[in-house]
Amino acid sequence: FRLLWKKIHFYSTMAQSEKLVRFRAQLQENGFDAYVVPHNDAHMSEYTPAADQRIEYISGFSGSAGIALITTNKALLWTDGRYFLQAESQLEAGWELMKQIPEVPTLNEWSATNLNEGSKFAFDPYLMPLGQYEELKKKFESKKIELVPHPTNLVDAVWEGKQTAEIKPIIRLEDDFAGQTAAEKLKNTANKIKELKADGLLTTELDSIAWAFNLRGKDVDFNPLFIAYLFILRTGEEEFDVNLFIDSQKLSDDLKTYLGDLKVKLHDYSEVSSFFGGITGKKVIATKKWCNFSLYNAIKENNELVFEDSPI
């Protein structure tokens, strides 16, 4: 029976879902040959808000780990051994499972081997970690495959009825439970930036940001996290600015007062890339694994990036 089911599943993938048809129309309209769809959000999180679960929408697969590639004639999903059976049962018509085992090429390897010379490989710059971009660039050099950051996410472009992110309030974790005050944590982090002979630190990891401020949120199911970016910039020997990029609707008046007492400068979440246009000549710490390509480009325009593990 299992062999018969596999054959049925294999032949069912020869057709393609209506979503893939519409997605490939986007590929053709933009002149792209391939498009990568990661599971992560802009913060490289494994567990993501519903609005960032693009793989589930486009393929049907709802596991917490995976990465997909859609070309003009292939739709491939890579995931690990936890999810092989789940992926086989959930993938919609037109999709093929690529098991993450040594015998199966990775997405980067498959793309470098199977895409034609001069192909255009597109991606969402907010969802591509810098480390993966650099690996792809090396693998694509010999075939002159072009990496194209595209400002519009192509899955979002075909996602009918996509819900906007719900505004969920943030709460403060009292200092007695946190062990250290947020003021102490921020000061210690600024001192570590100084020890590393740098000027600033970009933090994109949601758990690190929640820890630094002793705050907890509900933006991600079953995770006490909220969506934000943190940038700490030293302005003197002992002075530093703390910049938090967040949807301020999530902050109560009490929390705004709390952050004000910490001298935190609040910015809209969407302003993070443009903010770095006003920062020049600084040495900024970031982590390749967590820094997305869009922020990398925004920072390196007028500053020097230093790749280190986060001092937080």
Coordinates of C-alpha atoms in Angstrom, one line a residue:
F1 CA 0.0 0.0 0.0
R2 CA 2.8 2.4 0.9
L3 CA 4.5 1.8 -2.5
L4 CA 1.2 2.4 -4.3
W5 CA 0.6 5.6 -2.3
K6 CA 4.1 6.9 -3.2
K7 CA 3.3 6.3 -6.9
I8 CA 0.0 8.1 -6.6
H9 CA 1.7 11.0 -4.9
F10 CA 4.5 11.1 -7.5
Y11 CA 2.0 11.3 -10.4
S12 CA -0.2 13.9 -8.6
T13 CA 2.8 16.2 -8.5
M14 CA 2.9 16.3 -12.3
A15 CA -0.1 18.6 -12.2
Q16 CA 0.2 22.0 -10.5
S17 CA -2.0 23.8 -8.1
E18 CA -3.8 27.0 -9.1
K19 CA -1.5 28.9 -6.7
L20 CA 1.5 27.7 -8.6
V21 CA 0.0 28.7 -11.9
R22 CA -0.6 32.3 -10.6
F23 CA 2.9 32.3 -9.0
R24 CA 4.6 31.3 -12.3
A25 CA 2.7 34.1 -14.0
Q26 CA 4.5 36.4 -11.6
L27 CA 7.8 34.8 -12.5
Q28 CA 7.2 35.3 -16.2
E29 CA 6.0 38.9 -15.7
N30 CA 9.1 39.8 -13.8
G31 CA 11.5 37.9 -16.1
F32 CA 12.7 35.6 -13.3
D33 CA 13.8 32.0 -13.7
A34 CA 13.7 31.0 -10.1
Y35 CA 12.4 32.3 -6.8
V36 CA 13.4 31.1 -3.3
V37 CA 10.7 31.0 -0.5
P38 CA 12.2 30.5 3.0
H39 CA 10.3 29.5 6.0
N40 CA 11.8 32.2 8.2
D41 CA 10.7 35.8 8.7
A42 CA 12.9 38.9 8.4
H43 CA 14.5 38.0 11.8
M44 CA 15.4 34.5 10.6
S45 CA 13.0 33.0 13.2
E46 CA 12.1 29.3 13.0
Y47 CA 8.6 30.0 14.5
T48 CA 6.9 32.8 12.7
P49 CA 3.7 34.9 12.8
A50 CA 0.9 33.7 10.6
A51 CA 1.5 36.5 8.1
D52 CA 5.0 35.1 7.4
Q53 CA 4.1 31.5 6.8
R54 CA 4.5 31.7 3.1
I55 CA 5.6 28.1 2.5
E56 CA 2.4 26.8 4.0
Y57 CA 0.3 29.1 1.8
I58 CA 2.1 28.3 -1.5
S59 CA 2.8 24.6 -0.9
G60 CA 0.5 23.3 1.8
F61 CA 3.4 22.3 4.1
S62 CA 3.0 23.6 7.7
G63 CA 6.2 22.3 9.3
S64 CA 8.4 24.7 11.3
A65 CA 11.5 24.2 9.1
G66 CA 11.9 24.2 5.4
I67 CA 12.9 26.2 2.3
A68 CA 11.3 26.1 -1.2
L69 CA 12.4 26.9 -4.7
I70 CA 10.0 27.6 -7.5
T71 CA 11.2 27.7 -11.1
T72 CA 9.3 27.8 -14.4
N73 CA 8.9 24.0 -14.3
K74 CA 9.8 22.8 -10.8
A75 CA 8.5 23.4 -7.3
L76 CA 10.8 21.9 -4.7
L77 CA 10.6 21.8 -0.9
W78 CA 13.6 21.0 1.3
T79 CA 13.0 19.9 4.9
D80 CA 14.6 17.7 7.6
G81 CA 13.8 14.2 8.9
R82 CA 11.3 15.4 11.4
Y83 CA 8.9 16.4 8.6
F84 CA 9.4 13.8 5.8
L85 CA 6.0 12.1 6.4
Q86 CA 4.2 15.3 7.0
A87 CA 5.5 16.9 3.9
E88 CA 4.6 13.9 1.8
S89 CA 1.0 14.1 3.0
Q90 CA 0.7 17.9 2.9
L91 CA 2.4 19.0 -0.3
E92 CA 0.0 20.1 -3.0
A93 CA -0.1 19.3 -6.7
G94 CA 3.1 20.2 -8.5
W95 CA 5.5 20.0 -5.5
E96 CA 8.4 17.6 -4.9
L97 CA 10.0 16.8 -1.6
M98 CA 13.8 17.2 -1.4
K99 CA 14.8 15.3 1.8
Q100 CA 17.7 17.0 3.7
I101 CA 20.0 14.0 3.7
P102 CA 23.6 13.7 2.4
E103 CA 22.5 12.0 -0.9
V104 CA 20.2 14.9 -1.9
P105 CA 21.7 18.2 -3.1
T106 CA 20.9 21.3 -1.0
L107 CA 18.9 24.1 -2.6
N108 CA 22.1 26.0 -3.3
E109 CA 23.7 23.0 -4.9
W110 CA 20.6 22.1 -6.9
S111 CA 20.2 25.7 -8.2
A112 CA 23.9 26.0 -9.2
T113 CA 23.7 22.7 -11.1
N114 CA 20.2 22.8 -12.7
L115 CA 19.6 26.5 -13.6
N116 CA 20.8 27.6 -17.0
E117 CA 23.7 30.0 -17.5
G118 CA 22.6 33.6 -17.1
S119 CA 19.4 32.7 -15.2
K120 CA 17.8 35.2 -12.9
F121 CA 17.4 33.9 -9.3
A122 CA 15.1 36.3 -7.4
F123 CA 14.6 36.6 -3.6
D124 CA 13.0 38.8 -1.0
P125 CA 15.9 40.8 0.5
Y126 CA 14.3 40.9 3.9
L127 CA 14.1 37.1 4.1
M128 CA 17.5 36.2 2.7
P129 CA 20.2 35.9 5.4
L130 CA 23.6 37.4 4.4
G131 CA 25.4 34.1 4.9
Q132 CA 23.2 32.3 2.3
Y133 CA 23.5 35.2 -0.2
E134 CA 27.3 34.9 -0.1
E135 CA 27.2 31.2 -0.6
L136 CA 24.8 31.4 -3.5
K137 CA 26.9 34.2 -5.1
K138 CA 30.0 32.0 -5.0
K139 CA 28.2 29.0 -6.5
F140 CA 26.6 31.0 -9.2
E141 CA 29.7 32.8 -10.5
S142 CA 30.8 30.1 -13.0
K143 CA 27.4 30.1 -14.7
K144 CA 26.8 33.8 -14.4
I145 CA 23.5 33.3 -12.6
E146 CA 22.2 36.6 -11.4
L147 CA 21.0 37.1 -7.9
V148 CA 18.1 39.6 -8.0
P149 CA 16.7 41.2 -4.8
H150 CA 13.1 42.0 -5.5
P151 CA 11.2 44.5 -3.3
T152 CA 7.8 42.8 -3.7
N153 CA 7.4 39.3 -2.2
L154 CA 6.0 37.1 -5.0
V155 CA 4.1 34.8 -2.6
D156 CA 2.4 37.8 -1.1
A157 CA 1.5 39.0 -4.6
V158 CA -0.6 35.9 -5.1
W159 CA -1.7 35.3 -1.5
E160 CA -5.5 35.9 -1.7
G161 CA -7.1 36.8 1.6
K162 CA -3.8 37.3 3.4
Q163 CA -4.5 38.7 6.9
T164 CA -2.6 41.7 8.2
A165 CA -0.6 41.2 11.3
E166 CA -2.7 41.4 14.4
I167 CA -1.8 44.1 17.0
K168 CA -1.0 42.2 20.2
P169 CA 0.0 44.1 23.4
I170 CA 3.5 43.7 25.0
I171 CA 3.9 43.3 28.7
R172 CA 6.8 44.0 31.1
L173 CA 8.6 41.3 33.0
E174 CA 9.2 42.6 36.5
D175 CA 12.9 43.0 37.4
D176 CA 12.5 40.4 40.3
F177 CA 11.8 37.7 37.6
A178 CA 14.3 39.0 35.1
G179 CA 17.4 39.0 37.4
Q180 CA 18.8 42.3 35.9
T181 CA 17.1 45.6 35.0
A182 CA 16.9 46.6 31.4
A183 CA 19.1 49.6 32.2
E184 CA 21.9 47.2 33.4
K185 CA 21.6 45.0 30.4
L186 CA 21.7 47.8 27.9
K187 CA 24.7 49.4 29.7
N188 CA 26.6 46.1 29.8
T189 CA 25.9 45.6 26.1
A190 CA 27.2 49.0 25.2
N191 CA 30.4 48.2 27.2
K192 CA 30.8 45.0 25.2
I193 CA 30.4 47.0 22.0
K194 CA 33.2 49.2 23.2
E195 CA 35.4 46.2 24.1
L196 CA 35.0 44.9 20.5
K197 CA 36.2 48.3 19.3
A198 CA 32.9 49.0 17.5
D199 CA 30.4 51.8 17.5
G200 CA 27.1 50.1 17.2
L201 CA 25.2 46.8 17.3
L202 CA 22.3 45.7 15.2
T203 CA 20.2 43.0 16.9
T204 CA 17.5 41.3 14.8
E205 CA 17.0 38.2 17.0
L206 CA 13.6 38.5 18.7
D207 CA 14.5 36.6 21.8
S208 CA 17.6 38.8 22.4
I209 CA 15.4 42.0 22.0
A210 CA 12.8 40.7 24.5
W211 CA 15.6 39.8 26.9
A212 CA 17.3 43.2 26.7
F213 CA 14.2 45.2 27.6
N214 CA 12.6 42.7 30.0
L215 CA 9.6 42.7 27.8
R216 CA 7.4 39.9 26.4
G217 CA 5.0 39.7 23.5
K218 CA 2.5 37.5 21.7
D219 CA 3.3 38.1 18.0
V220 CA 4.4 34.5 17.6
D221 CA 2.2 31.6 18.7
F222 CA 3.7 29.7 21.7
N223 CA 6.6 32.1 21.9
P224 CA 6.8 35.2 24.2
L225 CA 8.2 37.4 21.5
F226 CA 7.4 40.6 19.7
I227 CA 8.5 41.8 16.2
A228 CA 11.2 44.5 16.5
Y229 CA 14.7 45.6 15.7
L230 CA 17.3 47.0 18.1
F231 CA 20.2 49.2 17.3
I232 CA 22.5 50.4 20.0
L233 CA 25.0 53.2 19.0
R234 CA 27.8 54.5 21.2
T235 CA 27.9 58.3 21.2
G236 CA 30.8 58.8 23.7
E237 CA 33.0 56.9 26.2
E238 CA 30.0 56.1 28.5
E239 CA 27.1 57.4 26.5
F240 CA 25.0 55.5 24.0
D241 CA 21.7 55.7 22.1
V242 CA 19.1 52.9 22.1
N243 CA 16.9 52.7 19.0
L244 CA 13.9 50.4 19.0
F245 CA 12.0 49.8 15.7
I246 CA 8.5 48.6 16.5
D247 CA 4.8 49.1 15.9
S248 CA 4.1 51.5 18.8
Q249 CA 0.4 50.4 18.9
K250 CA 1.7 47.4 20.8
L251 CA 3.0 49.7 23.6
S252 CA 0.7 50.9 26.4
D253 CA 1.3 54.4 27.9
D254 CA 3.0 52.8 30.9
L255 CA 5.4 50.9 28.6
K256 CA 6.1 54.1 26.6
T257 CA 7.0 55.8 29.9
Y258 CA 9.1 52.8 30.9
L259 CA 11.1 53.0 27.6
G260 CA 11.3 56.7 27.9
D261 CA 12.9 56.4 31.3
L262 CA 15.5 54.1 29.6
K263 CA 16.0 56.9 27.0
V264 CA 14.9 54.6 24.2
K265 CA 14.3 56.2 20.9
L266 CA 11.2 54.7 19.3
H267 CA 11.0 54.3 15.5
D268 CA 8.3 52.7 13.3
Y269 CA 9.2 49.2 12.4
S270 CA 9.2 50.0 8.7
E271 CA 11.8 52.7 9.0
V272 CA 14.7 50.4 9.9
S273 CA 16.4 50.4 6.5
S274 CA 16.0 54.1 5.8
F275 CA 17.3 54.9 9.4
F276 CA 20.7 53.7 8.4
G277 CA 20.9 56.3 5.6
G278 CA 21.5 58.8 8.4
I279 CA 24.3 56.8 10.0
T280 CA 27.7 57.3 8.5
G281 CA 31.3 56.3 9.2
K282 CA 30.5 53.8 12.0
K283 CA 31.7 50.3 12.7
V284 CA 28.5 48.2 13.2
I285 CA 28.4 44.7 14.6
A286 CA 26.0 42.2 13.0
T287 CA 25.7 38.4 12.7
K288 CA 25.7 36.9 9.2
K289 CA 23.3 34.2 10.3
W290 CA 20.7 36.7 11.5
C291 CA 21.3 39.8 9.4
N292 CA 19.0 39.9 6.3
F293 CA 20.3 41.1 3.0
S294 CA 18.3 44.3 3.0
L295 CA 19.7 45.6 6.3
Y296 CA 23.2 44.5 5.2
N297 CA 22.9 46.7 2.2
A298 CA 21.5 49.6 4.1
I299 CA 24.3 49.6 6.7
K300 CA 27.3 48.9 4.4
E301 CA 26.4 51.9 2.2
N302 CA 28.1 54.4 4.6
N303 CA 29.5 52.2 7.3
E304 CA 31.7 49.3 8.1
L305 CA 30.2 46.0 9.1
V306 CA 31.9 43.8 11.7
F307 CA 30.6 40.2 11.8
E308 CA 30.6 38.9 15.3
D309 CA 28.4 36.8 17.6
S310 CA 26.0 39.2 19.2
P311 CA 27.3 40.6 22.6
I312 CA 23.7 40.1 23.9

